[in-house]
Amino acid sequence: MPTLTKTTQSIKAKNIERDWHLFDAKKVVLGRFITDVAARLIGKHKTQYSTHLDVGDNVVVINAQETRVTGRKAQQKIYTRYSGYPGGLKEVSYERLKQKDSRKIIENAVSGMLPKNKLRKQRMRRLHVYSNDQHPFGGKFTK
C-alpha cells in the first residue's frame, strides 16, 4: 500500500520564464516609481517567488532624464563614491548627476532597493535604463 506524503514543488532555475516590462519615468517621483521597478526585478509579483532563486523579470526604463524628486532633494541629495585611495572620495549632487548621466540616478536608486546578496548583480544586469524614449527592445513586450 503506497503512503501519501505531502511535498511542495519548488521551481528550478531552468524553468524560470522572464517577461519584459516597460516603465516610463516621465514626470514621476523617483522613489515611488523605483519600488515597482525593484519588485519586478526581484520577482515578488510572481507566484513561484523564492528567496534563493533569481525569478525576476527584465525591466526597461525610458525617459530617465525626466524623473523628479520632492522637496529640496534636487539641491541637497549627494551621491558619493570612494575609490579606496587617499583623497578618492567623489561627491556629486542630484542636479549635476542628472545633467551628466541621468541613467545613473535610476541605477543607484534601484541598486539601493535590491537585497544586498549574491543575486543583486544578476538582477541589475536585467535593468536597462535609457535617457530618452528610444530603446532596442521594441518587440519584446507582451503586455
PDB file of C-alpha atoms in Angstrom:
ATOM      1  CA  MET A   1       0.000   0.000   0.000  1.00  0.00           C
ATOM      2  CA  PRO A   2       1.564   3.338  -1.041  1.00  0.00           C
ATOM      3  CA  THR A   3       1.961   6.028   1.554  1.00  0.00           C
ATOM      4  CA  LEU A   4       0.810   9.541   0.832  1.00  0.00           C
ATOM      5  CA  THR A   5       3.273  12.289   1.532  1.00  0.00           C
ATOM      6  CA  LYS A   6       2.773  15.969   1.014  1.00  0.00           C
ATOM      7  CA  THR A   7       5.529  17.606  -0.961  1.00  0.00           C
ATOM      8  CA  THR A   8       5.935  21.153  -2.144  1.00  0.00           C
ATOM      9  CA  GLN A   9       7.247  21.567  -5.655  1.00  0.00           C
ATOM     10  CA  SER A  10       9.953  24.203  -5.962  1.00  0.00           C
ATOM     11  CA  ILE A  11      10.765  25.912  -9.234  1.00  0.00           C
ATOM     12  CA  LYS A  12      14.068  25.046 -10.865  1.00  0.00           C
ATOM     13  CA  ALA A  13      16.384  27.674 -12.327  1.00  0.00           C
ATOM     14  CA  LYS A  14      15.988  26.241 -15.840  1.00  0.00           C
ATOM     15  CA  ASN A  15      12.175  26.566 -15.678  1.00  0.00           C
ATOM     16  CA  ILE A  16      12.080  30.292 -14.922  1.00  0.00           C
ATOM     17  CA  GLU A  17      10.216  32.353 -17.511  1.00  0.00           C
ATOM     18  CA  ARG A  18      11.123  36.026 -17.709  1.00  0.00           C
ATOM     19  CA  ASP A  19       8.761  38.684 -19.029  1.00  0.00           C
ATOM     20  CA  TRP A  20       9.700  42.160 -20.214  1.00  0.00           C
ATOM     21  CA  HIS A  21       8.279  45.275 -18.547  1.00  0.00           C
ATOM     22  CA  LEU A  22       8.456  48.836 -19.853  1.00  0.00           C
ATOM     23  CA  PHE A  23       8.382  51.711 -17.347  1.00  0.00           C
ATOM     24  CA  ASP A  24       8.133  55.350 -18.388  1.00  0.00           C
ATOM     25  CA  ALA A  25       9.881  57.630 -15.887  1.00  0.00           C
ATOM     26  CA  LYS A  26       8.398  60.834 -17.303  1.00  0.00           C
ATOM     27  CA  LYS A  27       7.223  63.193 -14.533  1.00  0.00           C
ATOM     28  CA  VAL A  28       7.081  60.531 -11.803  1.00  0.00           C
ATOM     29  CA  VAL A  29       8.519  60.777  -8.300  1.00  0.00           C
ATOM     30  CA  LEU A  30      11.746  58.789  -8.190  1.00  0.00           C
ATOM     31  CA  GLY A  31      11.304  56.735  -5.003  1.00  0.00           C
ATOM     32  CA  ARG A  32       7.688  55.719  -5.581  1.00  0.00           C
ATOM     33  CA  PHE A  33       8.475  54.679  -9.117  1.00  0.00           C
ATOM     34  CA  ILE A  34      11.621  52.719  -8.260  1.00  0.00           C
ATOM     35  CA  THR A  35       9.835  50.488  -5.730  1.00  0.00           C
ATOM     36  CA  ASP A  36       7.772  48.992  -8.577  1.00  0.00           C
ATOM     37  CA  VAL A  37      10.881  48.511 -10.719  1.00  0.00           C
ATOM     38  CA  ALA A  38      12.755  46.766  -7.892  1.00  0.00           C
ATOM     39  CA  ALA A  39       9.805  44.458  -7.168  1.00  0.00           C
ATOM     40  CA  ARG A  40       9.718  43.350 -10.830  1.00  0.00           C
ATOM     41  CA  LEU A  41      13.475  42.700 -10.836  1.00  0.00           C
ATOM     42  CA  ILE A  42      13.223  40.632  -7.648  1.00  0.00           C
ATOM     43  CA  GLY A  43      10.160  38.729  -8.873  1.00  0.00           C
ATOM     44  CA  LYS A  44       7.900  39.316  -5.884  1.00  0.00           C
ATOM     45  CA  HIS A  45       4.891  39.673  -8.173  1.00  0.00           C
ATOM     46  CA  LYS A  46       5.200  36.024  -9.274  1.00  0.00           C
ATOM     47  CA  THR A  47       3.555  33.073  -7.567  1.00  0.00           C
ATOM     48  CA  GLN A  48       6.742  30.989  -7.799  1.00  0.00           C
ATOM     49  CA  TYR A  49       8.843  33.628  -5.988  1.00  0.00           C
ATOM     50  CA  SER A  50      11.636  32.119  -3.950  1.00  0.00           C
ATOM     51  CA  THR A  51      14.287  33.939  -1.960  1.00  0.00           C
ATOM     52  CA  HIS A  52      17.173  31.732  -3.072  1.00  0.00           C
ATOM     53  CA  LEU A  53      16.471  31.952  -6.828  1.00  0.00           C
ATOM     54  CA  ASP A  54      16.505  34.881  -9.199  1.00  0.00           C
ATOM     55  CA  VAL A  55      12.978  34.658 -10.644  1.00  0.00           C
ATOM     56  CA  GLY A  56      12.578  38.340 -11.588  1.00  0.00           C
ATOM     57  CA  ASP A  57      11.781  39.830 -14.967  1.00  0.00           C
ATOM     58  CA  ASN A  58      13.591  42.119 -17.397  1.00  0.00           C
ATOM     59  CA  VAL A  59      12.838  45.811 -16.941  1.00  0.00           C
ATOM     60  CA  VAL A  60      13.343  48.672 -19.396  1.00  0.00           C
ATOM     61  CA  VAL A  61      13.095  52.232 -18.048  1.00  0.00           C
ATOM     62  CA  ILE A  62      12.729  55.069 -20.547  1.00  0.00           C
ATOM     63  CA  ASN A  63      12.817  58.863 -20.140  1.00  0.00           C
ATOM     64  CA  ALA A  64      15.230  58.766 -17.198  1.00  0.00           C
ATOM     65  CA  GLN A  65      16.062  62.410 -17.894  1.00  0.00           C
ATOM     66  CA  GLU A  66      12.568  63.497 -16.829  1.00  0.00           C
ATOM     67  CA  THR A  67      12.288  61.993 -13.337  1.00  0.00           C
ATOM     68  CA  ARG A  68      11.682  64.299 -10.412  1.00  0.00           C
ATOM     69  CA  VAL A  69      12.201  64.326  -6.662  1.00  0.00           C
ATOM     70  CA  THR A  70      10.155  66.026  -3.972  1.00  0.00           C
ATOM     71  CA  GLY A  71      11.160  68.815  -1.645  1.00  0.00           C
ATOM     72  CA  ARG A  72      14.677  70.222  -1.873  1.00  0.00           C
ATOM     73  CA  LYS A  73      16.325  66.906  -2.700  1.00  0.00           C
ATOM     74  CA  ALA A  74      17.329  68.199  -6.126  1.00  0.00           C
ATOM     75  CA  GLN A  75      19.746  70.607  -4.425  1.00  0.00           C
ATOM     76  CA  GLN A  76      20.526  68.644  -1.252  1.00  0.00           C
ATOM     77  CA  LYS A  77      20.874  64.995  -2.320  1.00  0.00           C
ATOM     78  CA  ILE A  78      24.527  63.998  -2.688  1.00  0.00           C
ATOM     79  CA  TYR A  79      25.775  60.822  -4.396  1.00  0.00           C
ATOM     80  CA  THR A  80      29.148  59.637  -3.090  1.00  0.00           C
ATOM     81  CA  ARG A  81      31.629  57.049  -4.268  1.00  0.00           C
ATOM     82  CA  TYR A  82      35.042  56.135  -2.951  1.00  0.00           C
ATOM     83  CA  SER A  83      37.947  54.752  -4.967  1.00  0.00           C
ATOM     84  CA  GLY A  84      39.748  53.302  -1.952  1.00  0.00           C
ATOM     85  CA  TYR A  85      42.703  55.642  -2.267  1.00  0.00           C
ATOM     86  CA  PRO A  86      43.512  58.655  -0.088  1.00  0.00           C
ATOM     87  CA  GLY A  87      41.638  61.654  -1.433  1.00  0.00           C
ATOM     88  CA  GLY A  88      39.482  59.383  -3.567  1.00  0.00           C
ATOM     89  CA  LEU A  89      36.090  60.434  -2.195  1.00  0.00           C
ATOM     90  CA  LYS A  90      33.947  61.841  -5.012  1.00  0.00           C
ATOM     91  CA  GLU A  91      30.666  63.648  -4.415  1.00  0.00           C
ATOM     92  CA  VAL A  92      28.111  64.874  -6.936  1.00  0.00           C
ATOM     93  CA  SER A  93      24.686  66.441  -6.404  1.00  0.00           C
ATOM     94  CA  TYR A  94      21.415  65.168  -7.875  1.00  0.00           C
ATOM     95  CA  GLU A  95      21.148  68.133 -10.260  1.00  0.00           C
ATOM     96  CA  ARG A  96      24.698  67.705 -11.570  1.00  0.00           C
ATOM     97  CA  LEU A  97      24.341  63.923 -11.986  1.00  0.00           C
ATOM     98  CA  LYS A  98      21.036  64.413 -13.813  1.00  0.00           C
ATOM     99  CA  GLN A  99      22.778  66.698 -16.303  1.00  0.00           C
ATOM    100  CA  LYS A 100      25.819  64.454 -16.662  1.00  0.00           C
ATOM    101  CA  ASP A 101      24.189  60.985 -16.822  1.00  0.00           C
ATOM    102  CA  SER A 102      20.565  60.677 -15.737  1.00  0.00           C
ATOM    103  CA  ARG A 103      20.655  56.875 -16.045  1.00  0.00           C
ATOM    104  CA  LYS A 104      22.962  56.635 -13.018  1.00  0.00           C
ATOM    105  CA  ILE A 105      20.281  58.147 -10.760  1.00  0.00           C
ATOM    106  CA  ILE A 106      17.834  55.346 -11.524  1.00  0.00           C
ATOM    107  CA  GLU A 107      20.523  52.658 -11.398  1.00  0.00           C
ATOM    108  CA  ASN A 108      21.699  53.845  -7.958  1.00  0.00           C
ATOM    109  CA  ALA A 109      18.143  54.011  -6.626  1.00  0.00           C
ATOM    110  CA  VAL A 110      17.242  50.520  -7.857  1.00  0.00           C
ATOM    111  CA  SER A 111      20.500  49.051  -6.566  1.00  0.00           C
ATOM    112  CA  GLY A 112      19.782  50.524  -3.152  1.00  0.00           C
ATOM    113  CA  MET A 113      16.352  48.869  -3.046  1.00  0.00           C
ATOM    114  CA  LEU A 114      17.541  45.395  -4.015  1.00  0.00           C
ATOM    115  CA  PRO A 115      18.624  42.911  -1.332  1.00  0.00           C
ATOM    116  CA  LYS A 116      22.333  43.034  -0.570  1.00  0.00           C
ATOM    117  CA  ASN A 117      23.174  39.446  -1.507  1.00  0.00           C
ATOM    118  CA  LYS A 118      24.740  37.392  -4.304  1.00  0.00           C
ATOM    119  CA  LEU A 119      21.737  37.812  -6.605  1.00  0.00           C
ATOM    120  CA  ARG A 120      21.977  41.608  -6.722  1.00  0.00           C
ATOM    121  CA  LYS A 121      24.421  41.764  -9.643  1.00  0.00           C
ATOM    122  CA  GLN A 122      22.324  39.336 -11.723  1.00  0.00           C
ATOM    123  CA  ARG A 123      19.210  41.390 -11.102  1.00  0.00           C
ATOM    124  CA  MET A 124      20.930  44.646 -12.006  1.00  0.00           C
ATOM    125  CA  ARG A 125      22.026  43.129 -15.341  1.00  0.00           C
ATOM    126  CA  ARG A 126      18.353  42.787 -16.278  1.00  0.00           C
ATOM    127  CA  LEU A 127      17.715  46.508 -15.721  1.00  0.00           C
ATOM    128  CA  HIS A 128      18.024  48.611 -18.879  1.00  0.00           C
ATOM    129  CA  VAL A 129      17.802  52.391 -18.428  1.00  0.00           C
ATOM    130  CA  TYR A 130      17.584  54.943 -21.258  1.00  0.00           C
ATOM    131  CA  SER A 131      17.592  58.739 -21.011  1.00  0.00           C
ATOM    132  CA  ASN A 132      15.008  59.203 -23.757  1.00  0.00           C
ATOM    133  CA  ASP A 133      12.224  57.052 -25.220  1.00  0.00           C
ATOM    134  CA  GLN A 134      14.455  55.249 -27.756  1.00  0.00           C
ATOM    135  CA  HIS A 135      15.395  51.653 -26.867  1.00  0.00           C
ATOM    136  CA  PRO A 136      16.281  48.470 -28.822  1.00  0.00           C
ATOM    137  CA  PHE A 137      13.751  46.182 -27.094  1.00  0.00           C
ATOM    138  CA  GLY A 138      10.635  47.174 -29.053  1.00  0.00           C
ATOM    139  CA  GLY A 139       9.259  43.724 -29.894  1.00  0.00           C
ATOM    140  CA  LYS A 140       9.888  42.009 -26.568  1.00  0.00           C
ATOM    141  CA  PHE A 141       6.991  43.417 -24.531  1.00  0.00           C
ATOM    142  CA  THR A 142       3.982  41.151 -24.286  1.00  0.00           C
ATOM    143  CA  LYS A 143       1.716  43.406 -22.222  1.00  0.00           C
TER     144      LYS A 143
END
